[in-house]
Short mmCIF file of C-alpha atoms and ligand atoms in Angstrom, two decimals:
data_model
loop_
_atom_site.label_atom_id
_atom_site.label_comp_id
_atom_site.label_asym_id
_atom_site.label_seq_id
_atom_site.Cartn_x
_atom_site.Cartn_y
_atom_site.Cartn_z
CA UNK A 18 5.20 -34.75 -21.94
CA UNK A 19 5.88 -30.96 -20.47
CA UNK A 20 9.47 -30.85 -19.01
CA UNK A 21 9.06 -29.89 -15.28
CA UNK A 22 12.40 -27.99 -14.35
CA UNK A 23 12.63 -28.94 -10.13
CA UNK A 24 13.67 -26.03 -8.13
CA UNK A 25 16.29 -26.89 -5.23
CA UNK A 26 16.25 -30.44 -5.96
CA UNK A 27 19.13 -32.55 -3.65
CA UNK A 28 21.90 -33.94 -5.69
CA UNK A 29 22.95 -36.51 -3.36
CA UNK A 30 21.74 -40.16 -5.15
CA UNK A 31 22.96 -38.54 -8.96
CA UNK A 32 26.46 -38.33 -7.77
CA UNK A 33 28.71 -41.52 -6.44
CA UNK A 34 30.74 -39.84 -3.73
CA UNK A 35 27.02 -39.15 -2.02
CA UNK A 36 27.48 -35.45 -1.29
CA UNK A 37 24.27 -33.95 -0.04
CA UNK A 38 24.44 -30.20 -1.90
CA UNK A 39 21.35 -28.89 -4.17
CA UNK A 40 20.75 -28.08 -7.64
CA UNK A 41 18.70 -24.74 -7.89
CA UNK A 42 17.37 -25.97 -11.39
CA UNK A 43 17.32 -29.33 -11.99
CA UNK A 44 15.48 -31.05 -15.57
CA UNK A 45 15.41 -34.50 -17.15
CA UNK A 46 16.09 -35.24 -20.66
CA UNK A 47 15.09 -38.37 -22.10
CA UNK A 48 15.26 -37.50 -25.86
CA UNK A 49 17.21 -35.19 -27.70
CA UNK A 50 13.85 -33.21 -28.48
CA UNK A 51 13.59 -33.17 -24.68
CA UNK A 52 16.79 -31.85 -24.73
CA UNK A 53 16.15 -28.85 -26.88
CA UNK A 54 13.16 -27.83 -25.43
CA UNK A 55 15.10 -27.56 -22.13
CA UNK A 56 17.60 -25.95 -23.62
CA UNK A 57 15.23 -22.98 -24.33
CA UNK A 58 13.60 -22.65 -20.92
CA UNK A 59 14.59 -19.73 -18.80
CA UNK A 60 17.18 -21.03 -16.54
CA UNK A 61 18.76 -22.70 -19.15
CA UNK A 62 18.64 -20.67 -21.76
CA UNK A 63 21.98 -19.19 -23.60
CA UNK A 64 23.96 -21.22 -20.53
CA UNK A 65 25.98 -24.15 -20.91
CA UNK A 66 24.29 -26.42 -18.19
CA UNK A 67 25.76 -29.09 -16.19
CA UNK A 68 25.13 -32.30 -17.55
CA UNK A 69 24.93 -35.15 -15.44
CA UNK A 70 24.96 -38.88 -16.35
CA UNK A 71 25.85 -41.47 -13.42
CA UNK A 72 27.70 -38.29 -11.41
CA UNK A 73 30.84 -40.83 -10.66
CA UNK A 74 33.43 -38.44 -11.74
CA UNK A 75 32.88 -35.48 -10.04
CA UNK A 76 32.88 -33.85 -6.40
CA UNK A 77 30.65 -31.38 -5.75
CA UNK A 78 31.61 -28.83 -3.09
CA UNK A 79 28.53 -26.30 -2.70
CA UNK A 80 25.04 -26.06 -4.08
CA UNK A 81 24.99 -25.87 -7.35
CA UNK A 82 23.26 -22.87 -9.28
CA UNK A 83 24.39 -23.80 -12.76
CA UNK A 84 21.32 -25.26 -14.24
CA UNK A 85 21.37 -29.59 -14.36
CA UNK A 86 20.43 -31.12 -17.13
CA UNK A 87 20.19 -35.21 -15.89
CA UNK A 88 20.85 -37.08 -19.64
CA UNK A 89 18.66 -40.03 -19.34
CA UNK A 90 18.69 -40.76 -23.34
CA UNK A 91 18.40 -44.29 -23.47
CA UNK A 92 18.50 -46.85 -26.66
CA UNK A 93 21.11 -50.07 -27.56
CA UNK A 94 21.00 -51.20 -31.28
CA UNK A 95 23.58 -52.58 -33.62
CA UNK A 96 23.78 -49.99 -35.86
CA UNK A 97 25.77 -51.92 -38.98
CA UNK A 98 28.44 -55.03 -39.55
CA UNK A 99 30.90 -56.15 -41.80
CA UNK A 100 32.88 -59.11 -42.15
CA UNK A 101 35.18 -58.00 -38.83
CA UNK A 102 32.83 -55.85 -36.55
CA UNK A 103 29.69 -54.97 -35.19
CA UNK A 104 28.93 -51.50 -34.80
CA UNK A 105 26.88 -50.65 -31.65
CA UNK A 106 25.06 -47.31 -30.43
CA UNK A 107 24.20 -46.73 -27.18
CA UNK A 108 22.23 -43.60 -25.75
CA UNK A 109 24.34 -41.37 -23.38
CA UNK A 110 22.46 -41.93 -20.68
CA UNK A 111 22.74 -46.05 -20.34
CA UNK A 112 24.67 -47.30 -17.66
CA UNK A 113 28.47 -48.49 -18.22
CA UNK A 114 28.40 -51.96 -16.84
CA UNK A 115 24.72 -53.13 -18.51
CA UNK A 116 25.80 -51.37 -22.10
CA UNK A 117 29.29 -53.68 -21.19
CA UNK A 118 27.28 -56.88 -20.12
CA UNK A 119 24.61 -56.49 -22.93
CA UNK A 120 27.80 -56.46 -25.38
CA UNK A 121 28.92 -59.20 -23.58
CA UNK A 122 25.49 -61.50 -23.98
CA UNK A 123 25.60 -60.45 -27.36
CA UNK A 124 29.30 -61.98 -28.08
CA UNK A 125 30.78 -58.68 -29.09
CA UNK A 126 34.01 -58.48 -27.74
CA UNK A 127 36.21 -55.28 -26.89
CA UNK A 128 34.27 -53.55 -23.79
CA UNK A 129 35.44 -56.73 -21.42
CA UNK A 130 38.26 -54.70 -20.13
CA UNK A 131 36.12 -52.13 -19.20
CA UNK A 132 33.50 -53.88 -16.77
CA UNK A 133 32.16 -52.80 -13.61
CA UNK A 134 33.10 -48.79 -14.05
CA UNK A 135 30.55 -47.29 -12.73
CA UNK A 136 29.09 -43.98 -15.03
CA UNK A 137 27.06 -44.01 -18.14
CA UNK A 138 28.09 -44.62 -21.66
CA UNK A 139 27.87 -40.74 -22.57
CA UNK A 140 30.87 -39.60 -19.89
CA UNK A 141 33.05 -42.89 -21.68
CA UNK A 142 34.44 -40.75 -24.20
CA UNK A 143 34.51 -37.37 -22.65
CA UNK A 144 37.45 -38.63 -20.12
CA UNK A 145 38.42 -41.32 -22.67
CA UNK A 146 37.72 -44.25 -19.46
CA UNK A 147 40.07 -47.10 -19.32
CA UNK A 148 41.25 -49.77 -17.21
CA UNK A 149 43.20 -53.12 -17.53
CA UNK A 150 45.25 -52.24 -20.42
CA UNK A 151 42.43 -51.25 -22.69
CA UNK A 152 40.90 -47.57 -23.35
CA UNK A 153 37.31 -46.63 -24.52
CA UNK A 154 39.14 -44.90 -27.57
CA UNK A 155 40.67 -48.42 -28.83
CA UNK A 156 37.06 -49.26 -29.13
CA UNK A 157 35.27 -46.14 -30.57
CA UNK A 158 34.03 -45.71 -33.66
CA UNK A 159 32.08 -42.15 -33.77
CA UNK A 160 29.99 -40.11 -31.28
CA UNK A 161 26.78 -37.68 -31.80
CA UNK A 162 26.41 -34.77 -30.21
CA UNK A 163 24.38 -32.00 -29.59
CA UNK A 164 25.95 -27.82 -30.00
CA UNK A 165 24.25 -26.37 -26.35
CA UNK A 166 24.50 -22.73 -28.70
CA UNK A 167 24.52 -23.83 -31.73
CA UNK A 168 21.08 -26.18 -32.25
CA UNK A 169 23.44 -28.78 -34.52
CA UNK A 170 23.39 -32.10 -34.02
CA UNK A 171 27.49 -33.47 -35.40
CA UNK A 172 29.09 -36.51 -35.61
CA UNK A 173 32.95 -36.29 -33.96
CA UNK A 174 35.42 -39.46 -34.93
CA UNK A 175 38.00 -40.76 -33.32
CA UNK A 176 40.86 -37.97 -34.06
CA UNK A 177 38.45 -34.98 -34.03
CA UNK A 178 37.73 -36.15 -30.13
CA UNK A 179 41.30 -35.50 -29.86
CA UNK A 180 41.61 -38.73 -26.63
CA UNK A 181 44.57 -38.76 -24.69
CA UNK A 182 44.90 -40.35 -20.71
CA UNK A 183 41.53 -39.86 -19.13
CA UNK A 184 41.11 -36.65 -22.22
CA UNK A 185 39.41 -35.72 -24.92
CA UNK A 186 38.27 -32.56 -26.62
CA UNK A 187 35.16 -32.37 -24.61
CA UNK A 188 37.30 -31.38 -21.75
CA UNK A 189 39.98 -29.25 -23.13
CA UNK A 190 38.38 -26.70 -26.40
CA UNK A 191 35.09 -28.03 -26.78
CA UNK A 192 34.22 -27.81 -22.69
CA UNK A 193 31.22 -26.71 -21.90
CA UNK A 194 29.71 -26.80 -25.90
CA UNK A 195 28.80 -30.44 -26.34
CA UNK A 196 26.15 -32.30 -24.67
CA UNK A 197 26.99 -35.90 -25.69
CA UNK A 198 23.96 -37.72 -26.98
CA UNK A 199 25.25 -41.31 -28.44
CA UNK A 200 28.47 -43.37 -29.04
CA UNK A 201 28.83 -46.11 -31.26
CA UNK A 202 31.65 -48.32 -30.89
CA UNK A 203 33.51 -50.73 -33.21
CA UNK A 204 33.23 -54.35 -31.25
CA UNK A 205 34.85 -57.68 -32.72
CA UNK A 206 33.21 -60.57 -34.12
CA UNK A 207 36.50 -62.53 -33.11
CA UNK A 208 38.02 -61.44 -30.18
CA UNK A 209 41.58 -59.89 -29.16
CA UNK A 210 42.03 -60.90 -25.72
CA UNK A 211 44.18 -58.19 -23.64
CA UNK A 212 45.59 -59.93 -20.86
CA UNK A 213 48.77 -58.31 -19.95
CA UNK A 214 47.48 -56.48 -16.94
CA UNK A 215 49.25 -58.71 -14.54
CA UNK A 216 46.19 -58.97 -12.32
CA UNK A 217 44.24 -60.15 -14.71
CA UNK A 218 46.47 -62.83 -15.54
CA UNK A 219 46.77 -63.94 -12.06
CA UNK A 220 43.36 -63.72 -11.90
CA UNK A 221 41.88 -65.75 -14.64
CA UNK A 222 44.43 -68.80 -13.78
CA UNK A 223 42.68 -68.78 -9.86
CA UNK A 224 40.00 -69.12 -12.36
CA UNK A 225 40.96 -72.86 -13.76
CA UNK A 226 39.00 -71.66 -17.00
CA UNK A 227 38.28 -74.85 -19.66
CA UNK A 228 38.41 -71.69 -22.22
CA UNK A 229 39.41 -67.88 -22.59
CA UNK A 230 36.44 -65.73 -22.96
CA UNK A 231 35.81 -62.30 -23.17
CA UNK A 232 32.63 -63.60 -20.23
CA UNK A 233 36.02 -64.76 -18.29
CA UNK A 234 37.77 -61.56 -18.79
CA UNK A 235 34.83 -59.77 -17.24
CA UNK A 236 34.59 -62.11 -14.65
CA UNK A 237 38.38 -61.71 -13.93
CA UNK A 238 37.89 -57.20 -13.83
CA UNK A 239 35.03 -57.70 -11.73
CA UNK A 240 36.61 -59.82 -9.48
CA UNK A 241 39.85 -57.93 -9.19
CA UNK A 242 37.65 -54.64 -9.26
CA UNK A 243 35.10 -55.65 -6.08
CA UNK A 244 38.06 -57.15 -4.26
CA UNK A 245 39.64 -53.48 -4.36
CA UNK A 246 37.78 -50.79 -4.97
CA UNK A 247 34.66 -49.31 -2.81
CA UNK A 248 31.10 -50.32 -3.99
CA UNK A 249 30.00 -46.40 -4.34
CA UNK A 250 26.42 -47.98 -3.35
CA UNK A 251 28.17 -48.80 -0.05
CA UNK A 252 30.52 -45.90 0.25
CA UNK A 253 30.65 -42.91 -1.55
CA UNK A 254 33.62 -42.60 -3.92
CA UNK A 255 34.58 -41.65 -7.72
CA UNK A 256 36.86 -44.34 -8.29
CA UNK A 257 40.46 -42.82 -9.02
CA UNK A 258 40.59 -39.24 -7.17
CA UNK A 259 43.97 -38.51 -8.83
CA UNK A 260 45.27 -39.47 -12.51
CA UNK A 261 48.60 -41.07 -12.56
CA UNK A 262 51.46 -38.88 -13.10
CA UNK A 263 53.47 -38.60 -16.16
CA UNK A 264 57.02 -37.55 -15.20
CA UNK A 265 60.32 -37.01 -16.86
CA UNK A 266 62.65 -39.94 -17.26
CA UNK A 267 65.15 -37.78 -14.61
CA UNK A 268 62.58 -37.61 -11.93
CA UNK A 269 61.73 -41.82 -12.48
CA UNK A 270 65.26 -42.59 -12.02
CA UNK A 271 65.94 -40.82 -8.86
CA UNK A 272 62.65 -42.33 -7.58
CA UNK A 273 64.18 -45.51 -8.36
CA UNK A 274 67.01 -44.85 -6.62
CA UNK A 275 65.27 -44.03 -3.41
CA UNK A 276 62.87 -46.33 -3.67
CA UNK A 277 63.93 -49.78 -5.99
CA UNK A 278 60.44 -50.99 -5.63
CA UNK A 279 58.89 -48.25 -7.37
CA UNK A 280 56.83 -49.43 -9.43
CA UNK A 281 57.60 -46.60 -12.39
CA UNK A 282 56.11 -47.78 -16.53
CA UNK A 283 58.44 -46.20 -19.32
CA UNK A 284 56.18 -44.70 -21.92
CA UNK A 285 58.92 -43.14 -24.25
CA UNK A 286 62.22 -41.65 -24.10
CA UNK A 287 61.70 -38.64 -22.03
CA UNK A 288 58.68 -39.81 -20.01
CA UNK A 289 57.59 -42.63 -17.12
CA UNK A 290 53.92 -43.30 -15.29
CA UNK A 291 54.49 -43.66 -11.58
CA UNK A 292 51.18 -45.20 -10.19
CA UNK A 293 49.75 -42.24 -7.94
CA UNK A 294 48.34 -45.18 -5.66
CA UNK A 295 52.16 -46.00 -5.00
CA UNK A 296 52.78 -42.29 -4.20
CA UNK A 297 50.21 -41.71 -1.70
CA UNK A 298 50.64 -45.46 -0.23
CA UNK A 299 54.35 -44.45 0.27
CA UNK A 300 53.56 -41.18 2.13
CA UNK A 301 51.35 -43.12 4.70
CA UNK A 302 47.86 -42.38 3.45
CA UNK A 303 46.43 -45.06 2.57
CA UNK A 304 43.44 -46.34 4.76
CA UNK A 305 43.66 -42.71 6.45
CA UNK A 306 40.10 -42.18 8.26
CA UNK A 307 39.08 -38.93 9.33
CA UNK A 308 35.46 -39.77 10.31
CA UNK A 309 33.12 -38.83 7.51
CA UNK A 310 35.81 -38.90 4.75
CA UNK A 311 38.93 -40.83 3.68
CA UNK A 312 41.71 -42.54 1.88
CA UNK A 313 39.94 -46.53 1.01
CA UNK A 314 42.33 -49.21 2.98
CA UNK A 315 42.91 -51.36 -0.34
CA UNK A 316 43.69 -48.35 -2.90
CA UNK A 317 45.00 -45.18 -2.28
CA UNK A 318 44.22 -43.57 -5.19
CA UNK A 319 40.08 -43.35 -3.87
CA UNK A 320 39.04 -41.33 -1.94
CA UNK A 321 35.98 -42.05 0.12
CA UNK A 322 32.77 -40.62 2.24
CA UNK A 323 32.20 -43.18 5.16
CA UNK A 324 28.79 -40.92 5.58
CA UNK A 325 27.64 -37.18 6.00
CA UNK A 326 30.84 -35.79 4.45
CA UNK A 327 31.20 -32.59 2.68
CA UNK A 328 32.93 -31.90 -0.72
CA UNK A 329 34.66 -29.14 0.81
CA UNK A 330 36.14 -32.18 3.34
CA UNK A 331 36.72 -34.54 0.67
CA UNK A 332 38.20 -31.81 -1.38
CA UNK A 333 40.53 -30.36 2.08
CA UNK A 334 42.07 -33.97 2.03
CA UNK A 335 43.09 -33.84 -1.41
CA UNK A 336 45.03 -30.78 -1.24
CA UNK A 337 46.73 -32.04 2.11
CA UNK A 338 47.91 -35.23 -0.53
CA UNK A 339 48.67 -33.24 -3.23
CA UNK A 340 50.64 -31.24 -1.37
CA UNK A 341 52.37 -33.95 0.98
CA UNK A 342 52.95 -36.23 -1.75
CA UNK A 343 54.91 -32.56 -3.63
CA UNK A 344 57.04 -32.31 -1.07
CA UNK A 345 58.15 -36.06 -0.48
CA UNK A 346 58.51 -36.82 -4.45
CA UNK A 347 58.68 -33.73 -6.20
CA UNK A 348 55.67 -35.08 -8.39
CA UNK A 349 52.43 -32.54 -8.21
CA UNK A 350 49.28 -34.93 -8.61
CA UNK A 351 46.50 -34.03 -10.92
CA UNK A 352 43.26 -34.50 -9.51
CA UNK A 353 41.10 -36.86 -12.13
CA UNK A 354 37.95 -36.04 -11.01
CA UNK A 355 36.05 -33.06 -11.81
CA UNK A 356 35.42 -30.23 -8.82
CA UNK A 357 32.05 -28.26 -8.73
CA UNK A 358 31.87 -25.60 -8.48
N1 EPU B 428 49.54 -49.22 -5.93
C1 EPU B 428 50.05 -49.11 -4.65
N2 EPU B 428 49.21 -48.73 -3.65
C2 EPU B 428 47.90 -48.46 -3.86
C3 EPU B 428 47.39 -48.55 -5.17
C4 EPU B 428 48.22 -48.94 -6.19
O1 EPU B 428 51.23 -49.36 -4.41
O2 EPU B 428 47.20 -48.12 -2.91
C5 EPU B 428 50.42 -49.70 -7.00
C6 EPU B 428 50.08 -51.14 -7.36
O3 EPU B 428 50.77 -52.04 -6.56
C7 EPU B 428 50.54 -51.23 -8.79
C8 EPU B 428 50.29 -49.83 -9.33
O4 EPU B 428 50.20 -48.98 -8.19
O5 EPU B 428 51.91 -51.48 -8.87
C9 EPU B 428 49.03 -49.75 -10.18
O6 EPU B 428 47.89 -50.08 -9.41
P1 EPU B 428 46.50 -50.57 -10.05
O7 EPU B 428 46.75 -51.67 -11.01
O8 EPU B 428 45.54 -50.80 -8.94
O9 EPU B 428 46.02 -49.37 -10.94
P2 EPU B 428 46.09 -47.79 -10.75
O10 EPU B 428 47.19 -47.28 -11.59
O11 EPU B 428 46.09 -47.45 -9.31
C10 EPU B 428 44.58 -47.36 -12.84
C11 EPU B 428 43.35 -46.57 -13.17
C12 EPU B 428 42.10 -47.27 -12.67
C13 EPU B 428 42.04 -48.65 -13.30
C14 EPU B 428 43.31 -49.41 -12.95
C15 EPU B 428 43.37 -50.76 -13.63
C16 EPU B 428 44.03 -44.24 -13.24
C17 EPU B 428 43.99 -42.92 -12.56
N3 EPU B 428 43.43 -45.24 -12.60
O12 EPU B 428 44.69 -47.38 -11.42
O13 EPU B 428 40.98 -46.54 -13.09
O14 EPU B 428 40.90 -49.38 -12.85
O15 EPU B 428 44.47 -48.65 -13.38
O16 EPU B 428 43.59 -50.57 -14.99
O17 EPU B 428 44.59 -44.36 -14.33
C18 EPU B 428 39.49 -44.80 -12.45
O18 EPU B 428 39.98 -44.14 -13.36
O19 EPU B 428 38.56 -44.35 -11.73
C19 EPU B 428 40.02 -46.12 -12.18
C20 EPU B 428 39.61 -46.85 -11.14
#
């Protein structure tokens, strides 16, 4: 079939915060042939497009006249076993939580962790997702992707996608190159349960289970996930606005001292993760409602459009936390979600 470019086509049900701005070209890919021959069309041509997938990591603030490409390549298959793992491909354009629940049918256990976060399976890697103690790279295995100037198709590994908290090479060097067209991941025949995450734990003993499962694990993150965080069906959102700061030990301790029920994680010597939910709770922001827009009432680290809001709004709030939250703690905030344009 032809691919139709659209001409000023609304963006508001491809991204999860709801924002109502237009794309001046908008195409679909649902092959990597599809792909190309968009690639090569006018509008798109010798530009590095924005790709879309589920839209649930990024706030868009005006119409957008860099051309969209929506990736809508689809496919599940187990690619190859051995006597530990299954490896599994998915397309970039499946959705999260069905590639997670498939995996979960299937008995192959790793993704558990990772349930209900809304996105497709291509955006997993780029911003390395994670929640619950586990991290998309702990499962990974390799990636394809497709060189927007380039015309090669290359497989990337673990190291040469270069993850790091809510990173990976496809942000940092490679932005703007890649467009992400499958991910296989390494899933275990037996599973390694990862229930640390206190809430977890407290969640699967409400639970009363018979047996530990990685079904009951899901069960237990989307539990814990719907009691807390905003269905962006419901209301617009992106999940975690910020990404939780990394400070030096020095600045931890004198948290501390202020506040002893900081909740602050040691991750070496020299550094500490202070929750930014915690740091924008503390400077009385959470459940803030300012009509269209706000801070949710059960986690401060989302950000949320009741209705009719504009990124610009959305975006105006998050400087007045950044900012507020600089001046209380002496910790800047980095935003985790991606701001267009
Ligand atoms: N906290 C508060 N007030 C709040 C929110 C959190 O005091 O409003 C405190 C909690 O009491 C807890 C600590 O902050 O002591 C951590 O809270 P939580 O377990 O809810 O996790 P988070 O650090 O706020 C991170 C991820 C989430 C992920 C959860 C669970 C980031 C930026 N966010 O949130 O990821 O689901 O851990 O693993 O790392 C996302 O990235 O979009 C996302 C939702």
């Amino acid at each position: 079939m032809a691919i139709h470019v659209e001409e000023n086509v609304s963006l508001r049900l491809y991204n999860t915060f709801g924002i109502d701005v237009k794309a001046k070209h908008f195409a679909v890919a649902a092959t990597l042939e599809e792909v190309q021959e968009i690639l090569s069309l006018d509008p798109y041509k010798g530009k590095s497009p924005l790709i879309l997938g589920g839209g649930s990591n990024i706030l868009l603030r005006a119409d957008i006249v860099t051309p969209v490409l929506l990736n809508r390549l689809k496919g599940i298959s187990l690619f190859a076993e051995d006597e530990d793992c299954y490896y599994v491909k998915a397309s970039a354009g499946e959705n999260w939580h069905q590639f997670v629940m498939f995996c979960i049918q299937h008995e192959w256990a790793g993704v558990e962790n990772l349930s209900l976060i809304p996105g497709n399976v291509g955006a997993s890697p780029m911003q390395n997702i994670g929640a619950y103690g586990v991290e998309v790279k702990d499962v990974f295995h390799s990636l394809e992707a497709y060189h927007i100037f380039d015309g090669v198709v290359k497989e990337f590994n673990a190291t040469e996608c270069a993850f790091g908290y809510r990173e990976s090479v496809f942000k940092n060097k490679e932005k703007g190159n890649w467009i992400i067209l499958s991910v296989t991941f390494k899933l275990r025949k037996r599973p390694v349960f990862h229930t640390n995450y206190g809430a977890i734990q407290e969640e699967l003993d409400k639970m009363k289970l018979d047996k530990m499962s990685i079904k009951a694990i899901s069960q237990a993150v989307i539990n814990i996930r719907s009691s807390k965080l905003p269905d962006p069906k419901k209301i617009g959102n992106a999940g975690s606005f910020f990404k939780n700061p990394v400070v030096p030990i020095a600045v931890a301790k004198t948290l501390k001292e202020s506040y002893p029920d900081a909740p602050v994680y040691p991750i070496d010597e020299l550094t500490a993760k202070v929750p930014a939910g915690w740091l924008i709770e503390k400077a009385g922001w959470k459940g803030k409602n300012l009509g269209s827009h706000g801070v949710h009432a059960l986690q401060a680290l989302v950000l949320v459009n009741y209705g009719g809001a504009t990124g610009n709004e959305v975006y105006a709030l998050s400087e007045a936390i950044l900012s507020d939250v600089k001046l209380r703690f002496g910790i800047v905030l980095e935003r985790e979600v991606n701001i267009l344009p």
